[in-house]
Tab-separated table of C-alpha atoms and ligand atoms in Angstrom:
chain	number	residue	atom	x	y	z
A	1	UNK	CA	0.000	0.000	0.000
A	2	UNK	CA	1.314	3.442	-0.881
A	3	UNK	CA	2.176	5.664	2.045
A	4	UNK	CA	1.849	9.454	1.455
A	5	UNK	CA	3.559	12.021	3.705
A	6	UNK	CA	3.336	15.778	3.375
A	7	UNK	CA	6.048	18.294	4.344
A	8	UNK	CA	6.615	21.965	3.612
A	9	UNK	CA	9.971	21.384	1.911
A	10	UNK	CA	11.831	18.389	0.458
A	11	UNK	CA	15.621	18.672	0.206
A	12	UNK	CA	17.088	16.120	-2.207
A	13	UNK	CA	20.799	15.415	-1.580
A	14	UNK	CA	22.440	15.278	1.841
A	15	UNK	CA	25.957	16.466	0.895
A	16	UNK	CA	27.352	19.457	2.807
A	17	UNK	CA	25.046	21.920	1.032
A	18	UNK	CA	21.828	19.864	1.285
A	19	UNK	CA	22.460	18.950	4.942
A	20	UNK	CA	23.149	22.619	5.760
A	21	UNK	CA	19.960	23.609	3.905
A	22	UNK	CA	17.852	21.108	5.879
A	23	UNK	CA	19.249	22.390	9.185
A	24	UNK	CA	18.871	26.067	8.272
A	25	UNK	CA	15.270	25.487	7.129
A	26	UNK	CA	14.471	23.618	10.327
A	27	UNK	CA	15.954	26.461	12.393
A	28	UNK	CA	13.844	28.955	10.412
A	29	UNK	CA	10.727	26.991	11.399
A	30	UNK	CA	10.021	24.988	8.233
A	31	UNK	CA	8.911	21.343	8.233
A	32	UNK	CA	11.530	19.527	6.137
A	33	UNK	CA	12.391	16.089	4.773
A	34	UNK	CA	15.942	15.338	3.611
A	35	UNK	CA	16.398	12.554	1.059
A	36	UNK	CA	19.893	11.130	0.529
A	37	UNK	CA	20.642	8.164	-1.702
A	38	UNK	CA	23.822	7.234	0.246
A	39	UNK	CA	24.232	6.485	3.924
A	40	UNK	CA	24.721	8.998	6.737
A	41	UNK	CA	28.375	10.120	6.948
A	42	UNK	CA	30.337	8.128	9.569
A	43	UNK	CA	32.362	9.710	12.364
A	44	UNK	CA	35.967	10.423	11.268
A	45	UNK	CA	38.650	8.552	13.199
A	46	UNK	CA	40.909	10.833	15.286
A	47	UNK	CA	44.059	9.716	13.436
A	48	UNK	CA	42.591	9.425	9.929
A	49	UNK	CA	42.317	12.582	7.863
A	50	UNK	CA	39.764	12.721	5.055
A	51	UNK	CA	41.568	13.357	1.716
A	52	UNK	CA	38.788	15.796	0.666
A	53	UNK	CA	39.233	19.161	2.331
A	54	UNK	CA	37.613	22.574	1.987
A	55	UNK	CA	39.037	26.050	2.458
A	56	UNK	CA	36.185	27.545	4.479
A	57	UNK	CA	35.630	31.311	4.247
A	58	UNK	CA	34.510	33.482	7.188
A	59	UNK	CA	30.997	33.732	5.677
A	60	UNK	CA	30.693	29.918	5.584
A	61	UNK	CA	32.117	29.691	9.105
A	62	UNK	CA	29.363	32.046	10.273
A	63	UNK	CA	26.704	29.855	8.645
A	64	UNK	CA	28.152	26.716	10.289
A	65	UNK	CA	28.287	28.538	13.641
A	66	UNK	CA	24.645	29.622	13.244
A	67	UNK	CA	23.764	25.975	12.531
A	68	UNK	CA	25.546	24.996	15.804
A	69	UNK	CA	28.077	22.776	14.071
A	70	UNK	CA	31.184	24.978	14.251
A	71	UNK	CA	32.038	24.110	17.874
A	72	UNK	CA	32.057	20.341	17.173
A	73	UNK	CA	34.408	21.048	14.237
A	74	UNK	CA	36.723	23.112	16.448
A	75	UNK	CA	36.652	20.302	19.020
A	76	UNK	CA	37.551	17.754	16.302
A	77	UNK	CA	40.166	19.636	14.243
A	78	UNK	CA	40.259	22.646	11.987
A	79	UNK	CA	43.263	24.464	10.623
A	80	UNK	CA	43.079	28.259	10.437
A	81	UNK	CA	45.327	29.867	7.847
A	82	UNK	CA	46.675	33.365	8.224
A	83	UNK	CA	48.646	33.791	4.993
A	84	UNK	CA	48.246	32.938	1.356
A	85	UNK	CA	51.112	32.901	-1.147
A	86	UNK	CA	50.455	32.624	-4.873
A	87	UNK	CA	53.222	32.406	-7.440
A	88	UNK	CA	54.098	31.328	-10.927
A	89	UNK	CA	57.886	31.058	-11.001
A	90	UNK	CA	60.002	31.285	-7.825
A	91	UNK	CA	58.144	31.344	-4.483
A	92	UNK	CA	60.222	34.370	-3.492
A	93	UNK	CA	58.191	36.352	-6.076
A	94	UNK	CA	54.879	35.243	-4.561
A	95	UNK	CA	51.901	37.517	-4.200
A	96	UNK	CA	51.120	37.527	-0.471
A	97	UNK	CA	47.859	38.016	1.396
A	98	UNK	CA	47.920	38.372	5.182
A	99	UNK	CA	45.008	38.101	7.564
A	100	UNK	CA	46.419	41.017	9.549
A	101	UNK	CA	46.268	43.264	6.437
A	102	UNK	CA	42.581	42.383	6.120
A	103	UNK	CA	42.082	43.159	9.839
A	104	UNK	CA	41.290	39.513	10.618
A	105	UNK	CA	42.711	36.821	12.867
A	106	UNK	CA	42.721	34.390	9.914
A	107	UNK	CA	41.862	34.326	6.204
A	108	UNK	CA	39.912	31.083	6.524
A	109	UNK	CA	40.064	27.503	7.781
A	110	UNK	CA	40.980	24.202	6.176
A	111	UNK	CA	38.370	21.636	7.245
A	112	UNK	CA	37.911	18.058	6.083
A	113	UNK	CA	34.776	17.203	4.118
A	114	UNK	CA	34.078	14.177	6.366
A	115	UNK	CA	34.127	16.292	9.537
A	116	UNK	CA	31.687	18.862	8.138
A	117	UNK	CA	29.370	16.196	6.749
A	118	UNK	CA	29.365	14.272	10.032
A	119	UNK	CA	28.831	17.410	12.161
A	120	UNK	CA	25.826	18.471	10.054
A	121	UNK	CA	24.282	14.993	10.097
A	122	UNK	CA	24.892	14.563	13.855
A	123	UNK	CA	22.790	17.613	14.554
A	124	UNK	CA	20.174	16.507	12.001
A	125	UNK	CA	19.939	13.168	13.824
A	126	UNK	CA	19.290	14.894	17.146
A	127	UNK	CA	16.368	16.724	15.483
A	128	UNK	CA	15.048	13.768	13.509
A	129	UNK	CA	11.656	13.665	15.200
A	130	UNK	CA	11.264	17.438	15.379
A	131	UNK	CA	10.119	18.664	11.949
A	132	UNK	CA	13.077	17.031	10.119
A	133	UNK	CA	12.456	13.659	8.488
A	134	UNK	CA	15.610	11.894	7.296
A	135	UNK	CA	15.467	9.359	4.455
A	136	UNK	CA	18.817	7.703	3.828
A	137	UNK	CA	19.709	5.067	1.221
A	138	UNK	CA	16.590	6.263	-0.562
A	139	UNK	CA	16.161	5.849	-4.320
A	140	UNK	CA	13.803	8.304	-6.022
A	141	UNK	CA	11.800	6.581	-8.747
A	142	UNK	CA	9.432	9.350	-9.805
A	143	UNK	CA	9.263	13.156	-9.521
A	144	UNK	CA	6.510	15.649	-10.343
A	145	UNK	CA	6.564	19.432	-10.182
A	146	UNK	CA	3.620	21.803	-10.595
A	147	UNK	CA	2.841	25.380	-9.551
A	148	UNK	CA	1.183	23.973	-6.425
A	149	UNK	CA	4.028	21.761	-5.223
A	150	UNK	CA	6.382	18.852	-5.772
A	151	UNK	CA	6.056	15.163	-5.123
A	152	UNK	CA	8.550	12.312	-5.252
A	153	UNK	CA	8.211	8.559	-5.001
A	154	UNK	CA	10.775	6.354	-3.309
A	155	UNK	CA	11.525	2.778	-4.313
A	156	UNK	CA	9.940	1.498	-1.074
A	157	UNK	CA	6.577	2.856	-2.242
A	158	UNK	CA	6.493	5.975	-0.064
A	159	UNK	CA	5.347	9.197	-1.691
A	160	UNK	CA	6.591	12.510	-0.260
A	161	UNK	CA	4.825	15.732	-1.135
A	162	UNK	CA	5.762	19.332	-0.380
A	163	UNK	CA	5.179	22.924	-1.385
A	164	UNK	CA	8.832	23.206	-2.508
A	165	UNK	CA	11.659	20.860	-3.527
A	166	UNK	CA	15.262	21.995	-3.093
A	167	UNK	CA	17.688	20.143	-5.373
A	168	UNK	CA	21.059	19.757	-3.619
A	169	UNK	CA	21.953	16.562	-5.453
A	170	UNK	CA	25.309	17.648	-6.846
A	171	UNK	CA	26.669	18.473	-10.295
A	172	UNK	CA	24.963	15.490	-11.992
A	173	UNK	CA	21.606	16.553	-10.484
A	174	UNK	CA	18.758	14.210	-11.385
A	175	UNK	CA	16.236	16.757	-10.029
A	176	UNK	CA	17.597	19.457	-12.366
A	177	UNK	CA	17.150	17.059	-15.302
A	178	UNK	CA	13.573	16.190	-14.196
A	179	UNK	CA	12.747	19.905	-14.102
A	180	UNK	CA	14.149	20.293	-17.631
A	181	UNK	CA	16.701	22.926	-16.588
A	182	UNK	CA	19.591	23.123	-19.022
A	183	UNK	CA	23.236	23.696	-18.194
A	184	UNK	CA	26.250	25.385	-19.682
A	185	UNK	CA	29.108	23.007	-18.994
A	186	UNK	CA	32.468	21.827	-20.150
A	187	UNK	CA	35.139	19.462	-18.900
A	188	UNK	CA	38.519	21.056	-18.200
A	189	UNK	CA	40.304	17.923	-19.406
A	190	UNK	CA	41.991	17.954	-16.014
A	191	UNK	CA	41.944	15.934	-12.817
A	192	UNK	CA	42.577	17.278	-9.340
A	193	UNK	CA	44.970	14.968	-7.526
A	194	UNK	CA	44.395	15.117	-3.783
A	195	UNK	CA	46.449	13.646	-0.928
A	196	UNK	CA	48.143	14.740	2.292
A	197	UNK	CA	51.891	15.250	2.626
A	198	UNK	CA	54.410	15.548	5.439
A	199	UNK	CA	57.127	18.047	4.662
A	200	UNK	CA	60.515	19.040	6.028
A	201	UNK	CA	59.517	22.697	6.576
A	202	UNK	CA	56.566	23.875	8.673
A	203	UNK	CA	53.621	25.348	6.814
A	204	UNK	CA	53.275	28.215	9.327
A	205	UNK	CA	49.507	28.414	8.728
A	206	UNK	CA	50.115	29.348	5.086
A	207	UNK	CA	48.091	28.282	2.052
A	208	UNK	CA	50.332	28.062	-1.031
A	209	UNK	CA	49.278	28.008	-4.661
A	210	UNK	CA	51.528	27.768	-7.690
A	211	UNK	CA	50.120	28.375	-11.160
A	212	UNK	CA	51.743	25.903	-13.558
A	213	UNK	CA	51.004	25.848	-17.269
A	214	UNK	CA	49.480	22.386	-16.760
A	215	UNK	CA	47.195	23.627	-13.957
A	216	UNK	CA	47.376	25.064	-10.430
A	217	UNK	CA	48.914	23.256	-7.450
A	218	UNK	CA	47.680	24.149	-3.939
A	219	UNK	CA	49.314	23.141	-0.649
A	220	UNK	CA	46.924	23.782	2.219
A	221	UNK	CA	47.836	23.600	5.928
A	222	UNK	CA	46.415	20.777	8.084
A	223	UNK	CA	46.011	20.825	11.869
A	224	UNK	CA	48.684	18.154	12.484
A	225	UNK	CA	51.410	20.100	10.635
A	226	UNK	CA	51.007	18.230	7.344
A	227	UNK	CA	49.623	19.853	4.202
A	228	UNK	CA	46.870	18.772	1.875
A	229	UNK	CA	47.507	19.083	-1.844
A	230	UNK	CA	45.073	19.806	-4.651
A	231	UNK	CA	47.115	19.418	-7.841
A	232	UNK	CA	45.038	20.123	-10.948
A	233	UNK	CA	46.755	18.585	-13.942
A	234	UNK	CA	45.865	17.875	-17.570
A	235	UNK	CA	44.433	14.373	-17.957
A	236	UNK	CA	47.594	12.813	-19.476
A	237	UNK	CA	49.844	14.274	-16.789
A	238	UNK	CA	47.344	13.355	-14.053
A	239	UNK	CA	47.309	9.757	-15.271
A	240	UNK	CA	51.095	9.719	-15.160
A	241	UNK	CA	51.196	11.261	-11.639
A	242	UNK	CA	48.532	8.897	-10.295
A	243	UNK	CA	50.498	5.917	-11.632
A	244	UNK	CA	53.822	6.813	-9.958
A	245	UNK	CA	55.090	5.059	-6.846
A	246	UNK	CA	55.201	7.236	-3.726
A	247	UNK	CA	58.907	8.114	-3.943
A	248	UNK	CA	58.688	9.195	-7.588
A	249	UNK	CA	55.494	11.170	-6.865
A	250	UNK	CA	57.140	13.013	-3.965
A	251	UNK	CA	60.017	13.999	-6.258
A	252	UNK	CA	57.654	15.305	-8.942
A	253	UNK	CA	55.664	17.224	-6.335
A	254	UNK	CA	58.829	18.681	-4.882
A	255	UNK	CA	59.800	20.005	-8.335
A	256	UNK	CA	56.314	21.292	-9.065
A	257	UNK	CA	56.122	23.139	-5.717
A	258	UNK	CA	59.678	24.461	-6.184
A	259	UNK	CA	60.575	23.075	-2.745
A	260	UNK	CA	58.420	25.692	-1.009
A	261	UNK	CA	58.022	23.383	2.016
A	262	UNK	CA	61.415	21.681	1.723
A	263	UNK	CA	61.692	17.966	1.165
A	264	UNK	CA	58.441	15.999	0.932
A	265	UNK	CA	58.853	13.183	3.434
A	266	UNK	CA	55.571	11.275	3.051
A	267	UNK	CA	52.499	11.276	0.816
A	268	UNK	CA	49.231	9.444	1.485
A	269	UNK	CA	47.517	7.505	-1.368
A	270	UNK	CA	46.325	9.788	-4.175
A	271	UNK	CA	42.793	10.269	-5.530
A	272	UNK	CA	42.044	11.892	-8.906
A	273	UNK	CA	38.827	13.899	-9.415
A	274	UNK	CA	37.737	15.054	-12.933
A	275	UNK	CA	37.162	18.820	-13.134
A	276	UNK	CA	34.415	20.691	-14.934
A	277	UNK	CA	32.643	24.013	-15.132
A	278	UNK	CA	28.860	23.857	-14.917
A	279	UNK	CA	26.205	26.521	-14.639
A	280	UNK	CA	22.447	25.958	-14.684
A	281	UNK	CA	20.507	28.225	-17.062
A	282	UNK	CA	17.879	28.735	-14.334
A	283	UNK	CA	18.117	28.243	-10.575
A	284	UNK	CA	14.357	27.907	-10.170
A	285	UNK	CA	11.393	26.211	-11.838
A	286	UNK	CA	7.818	25.563	-10.678
A	287	UNK	CA	8.039	24.606	-6.976
A	288	UNK	CA	11.745	23.754	-7.163
A	289	UNK	CA	15.110	25.489	-6.725
A	290	UNK	CA	18.733	24.488	-7.166
A	291	UNK	CA	21.502	25.012	-4.600
A	292	UNK	CA	25.200	24.097	-4.462
A	293	UNK	CA	26.848	22.026	-7.175
A	294	UNK	CA	23.426	21.217	-8.657
A	295	UNK	CA	23.403	24.890	-9.766
A	296	UNK	CA	27.120	25.498	-10.375
A	297	UNK	CA	30.409	23.618	-10.354
A	298	UNK	CA	33.677	25.492	-10.464
A	299	UNK	CA	37.390	24.757	-10.916
A	300	UNK	CA	38.882	24.225	-7.425
A	301	UNK	CA	41.683	26.782	-7.958
A	302	UNK	CA	39.785	29.404	-5.965
A	303	UNK	CA	38.618	26.877	-3.318
A	304	UNK	CA	35.093	28.294	-3.540
A	305	UNK	CA	32.729	25.431	-4.508
A	306	UNK	CA	31.195	24.569	-1.182
A	307	UNK	CA	31.407	28.189	-0.034
A	308	UNK	CA	29.195	29.258	-2.947
A	309	UNK	CA	26.776	26.462	-2.002
A	310	UNK	CA	26.631	27.597	1.636
A	311	UNK	CA	25.994	31.158	0.435
A	312	UNK	CA	23.112	29.824	-1.724
A	313	UNK	CA	21.639	28.224	1.408
A	314	UNK	CA	21.966	31.432	3.416
A	315	UNK	CA	20.229	33.537	0.734
A	316	UNK	CA	17.529	30.960	-0.032
A	317	UNK	CA	16.491	30.402	3.584
A	318	UNK	CA	16.484	34.157	4.290
A	319	UNK	CA	14.329	34.742	1.166
A	320	UNK	CA	11.806	32.006	2.033
A	321	UNK	CA	11.581	33.054	5.696
A	322	UNK	CA	11.111	36.710	4.787
A	323	UNK	CA	8.336	35.912	2.280
A	324	UNK	CA	6.587	33.735	4.829
A	325	UNK	CA	6.871	36.385	7.559
A	326	UNK	CA	5.280	38.866	5.108
A	327	UNK	CA	2.481	36.310	4.493
A	328	UNK	CA	3.398	36.028	0.816
A	329	UNK	CA	3.536	32.741	-1.102
A	330	UNK	CA	7.023	31.813	0.134
A	331	UNK	CA	7.473	29.099	-2.533
A	332	UNK	CA	5.840	31.066	-5.353
A	333	UNK	CA	7.578	32.159	-8.533
A	334	UNK	CA	8.358	35.650	-7.178
A	335	UNK	CA	10.164	34.457	-4.070
A	336	UNK	CA	12.138	31.835	-6.012
A	337	UNK	CA	13.081	34.379	-8.700
A	338	UNK	CA	14.409	36.728	-5.991
A	339	UNK	CA	16.676	33.986	-4.708
A	340	UNK	CA	17.807	33.046	-8.226
A	341	UNK	CA	18.617	36.656	-9.175
A	342	UNK	CA	20.612	37.273	-6.023
A	343	UNK	CA	22.749	34.155	-6.299
A	344	UNK	CA	23.176	33.934	-10.064
A	345	UNK	CA	24.966	37.271	-10.340
A	346	UNK	CA	27.361	36.392	-7.554
A	347	UNK	CA	28.054	32.830	-8.691
A	348	UNK	CA	28.552	33.837	-12.327
A	349	UNK	CA	31.088	36.468	-11.293
A	350	UNK	CA	33.048	33.804	-9.405
A	351	UNK	CA	32.771	31.222	-12.191
A	352	UNK	CA	33.894	33.713	-14.837
A	353	UNK	CA	36.846	35.041	-12.863
A	354	UNK	CA	38.029	31.592	-11.847
A	355	UNK	CA	37.805	30.380	-15.427
A	356	UNK	CA	39.653	33.478	-16.700
A	357	UNK	CA	42.462	33.009	-14.188
A	358	UNK	CA	42.695	29.330	-15.108
A	359	UNK	CA	42.969	30.121	-18.834
A	360	UNK	CA	45.307	33.070	-18.485
A	361	UNK	CA	47.834	31.067	-16.502
A	362	UNK	CA	47.798	27.964	-18.655
A	363	UNK	CA	47.887	29.442	-22.160
A	364	UNK	CA	50.834	27.989	-23.962
A	365	UNK	CA	50.549	29.916	-27.236
A	366	UNK	CA	53.881	31.701	-27.637
A	367	UNK	CA	53.527	35.402	-26.980
A	368	UNK	CA	49.869	35.257	-25.942
A	369	UNK	CA	50.490	35.316	-22.212
A	370	UNK	CA	52.949	38.144	-22.721
A	371	UNK	CA	50.429	39.948	-24.938
A	372	UNK	CA	47.802	39.530	-22.247
A	373	UNK	CA	50.381	40.830	-19.800
A	374	UNK	CA	49.505	37.924	-17.577
A	375	UNK	CA	51.613	36.587	-14.756
A	376	UNK	CA	51.901	37.260	-11.073
A	377	UNK	CA	53.682	40.560	-11.562
A	378	UNK	CA	50.754	41.622	-13.766
A	379	UNK	CA	48.242	40.545	-11.131
A	380	UNK	CA	50.255	42.486	-8.565
A	381	UNK	CA	50.148	45.578	-10.783
A	382	UNK	CA	46.430	45.348	-11.515
A	383	UNK	CA	45.225	46.743	-8.201
A	384	UNK	CA	41.523	45.815	-8.611
A	385	UNK	CA	42.414	42.191	-9.478
A	386	UNK	CA	44.786	41.888	-6.527
A	387	UNK	CA	42.236	43.418	-4.207
A	388	UNK	CA	39.524	41.093	-5.615
A	389	UNK	CA	41.762	38.087	-4.984
A	390	UNK	CA	42.456	39.362	-1.468
A	391	UNK	CA	38.774	39.872	-0.747
A	392	UNK	CA	37.989	36.457	-2.193
A	393	UNK	CA	40.607	34.916	0.075
A	394	UNK	CA	38.593	36.185	3.009
A	395	UNK	CA	34.934	35.974	1.955
A	396	UNK	CA	32.500	33.898	-0.065
B	401	FAD	C1	39.455	18.367	-5.814
B	401	FAD	C2	38.432	19.309	-5.310
B	401	FAD	C3	38.760	20.237	-4.336
B	401	FAD	C4	37.803	21.116	-3.834
B	401	FAD	N1	38.166	22.032	-2.891
B	401	FAD	C5	37.261	22.908	-2.436
B	401	FAD	C6	37.616	23.913	-1.469
B	401	FAD	O1	38.765	24.035	-1.033
B	401	FAD	N2	36.647	24.768	-1.045
B	401	FAD	C7	35.380	24.685	-1.524
B	401	FAD	O2	34.549	25.502	-1.135
B	401	FAD	N3	34.993	23.745	-2.424
B	401	FAD	C8	35.912	22.869	-2.894
B	401	FAD	N4	35.536	21.937	-3.814
B	401	FAD	C9	34.143	21.888	-4.297
B	401	FAD	C10	33.239	21.084	-3.391
B	401	FAD	O3	33.705	19.745	-3.272
B	401	FAD	C11	31.800	21.063	-3.911
B	401	FAD	O4	31.429	22.367	-4.261
B	401	FAD	C12	30.832	20.527	-2.848
B	401	FAD	O5	31.071	19.160	-2.582
B	401	FAD	C13	29.380	20.668	-3.303
B	401	FAD	O6	28.520	20.192	-2.304
B	401	FAD	P1	27.029	19.752	-2.646
B	401	FAD	O7	26.437	19.326	-1.336
B	401	FAD	O8	26.368	20.798	-3.462
B	401	FAD	O9	27.176	18.508	-3.633
B	401	FAD	P2	27.781	17.064	-3.366
B	401	FAD	O10	28.923	17.133	-2.386
B	401	FAD	O11	28.054	16.487	-4.708
B	401	FAD	O12	26.600	16.275	-2.658
B	401	FAD	C14	25.458	15.828	-3.370
B	401	FAD	C15	24.726	14.804	-2.515
B	401	FAD	O13	23.518	14.438	-3.161
B	401	FAD	C16	23.358	13.020	-3.114
B	401	FAD	N5	22.530	12.654	-4.270
B	401	FAD	C17	22.849	12.716	-5.587
B	401	FAD	N6	21.800	12.324	-6.333
B	401	FAD	C18	20.800	11.999	-5.482
B	401	FAD	C19	19.478	11.534	-5.659
B	401	FAD	N7	18.959	11.320	-6.872
B	401	FAD	N8	18.716	11.293	-4.568
B	401	FAD	C20	19.220	11.520	-3.317
B	401	FAD	N9	20.480	11.964	-3.091
B	401	FAD	C21	21.249	12.203	-4.162
B	401	FAD	C22	24.768	12.484	-3.179
B	401	FAD	O14	24.861	11.168	-2.648
B	401	FAD	C23	25.522	13.516	-2.317
B	401	FAD	O15	25.484	13.169	-0.944
B	401	FAD	C24	36.479	21.050	-4.335
B	401	FAD	C25	36.135	20.115	-5.317
B	401	FAD	C26	37.108	19.262	-5.809
B	401	FAD	C27	36.736	18.283	-6.897
């Protein structure tokens, strides 16, 4: 027998953005169901660091604090960084950003994906009977959207209905496809190689990034003194780097980072993640909206992906709550369009600038980079670009 349940809002996808959305909506007084096809994230072991990390901006930190999950993260482990150094050739020529110059104690924090996911889900679990229904390992078999609401069917026969569906189901969003929303997207032909390294020199709470012609290499400080690397490399090079034994990989990494942290003493197993740019043509359709990677995916060189998603959540929940407080149709086309307008402009600016930086630094056509005047010294000279990069280092 089919079992129908009605909520105010369905959130599909329980990654960091969807889980944050469900919590923020609950805290704003909405009745929510969160549907995740995987299992709930497990607790991270004290001595095992998740290879996926995020550079969290102060705006995202504020959201996580408001959701009461920042303290558990601090109690587990986070790594504040106070300096950022970006260079192309010779770390001594690096462009430097200091927290002190921005009047802050830190520019941001490096936090593992697994810790954030677990902290969000732990709080969701404590609320599970209080206007938050959690459906894990749930397969959606059917979806319907209309001006009046959304409904989904799960493979166990349950049907969930709501006034609004929020798609937080990642870059390959099934909900976006069901709603017929198109995307602009292309593959960078690159993979990001991620792993953690132990180095001879201390990182001194510094995030490093070198722009190589084959893609950017970031070394980000971890709480235990190691660094996490995100090395974006063209597919052929990435395949080569992923296939090396640890000693050979450490040597290649040492060359690529120009020894900025001295000898590389250890490297954990590597993972390669394909990189793409994606932007949804619309963020809203009848009774549904997109947040996070379902709406936009970005090259990791600016470390902004999840931060943009958290900013989507902040704006969306504020927009819905405000419309409801004003007794307007909080899930109607006007409210959803307000959210979409506000976030699209911001996200497109970030996508375009990140893509431009990526292209400017990798162009191998002889003379073109020189003609563009591109390079770190150029960035240093272009005051608005340097100040934009500085601001971006500190905010979402
Ligand atoms: C190498 C690399 C480094 C990065 N570094 C940074 C960084 O430093 N800072 C930063 O801000 N961002 C970074 N990012 C980007 C960041 O990983 C993403 O922006 C972020 O994971 C997006 O979160 P999300 O919750 O929107 O999507 P996802 O993390 O993709 O989560 C989607 C969730 O939806 C679930 N799902 C999918 N389909 C369904 C369905 N049909 N039904 C139910 N559930 C479903 C999935 O199981 C998953 O749990 C990086 C990305 C890469 C690749």
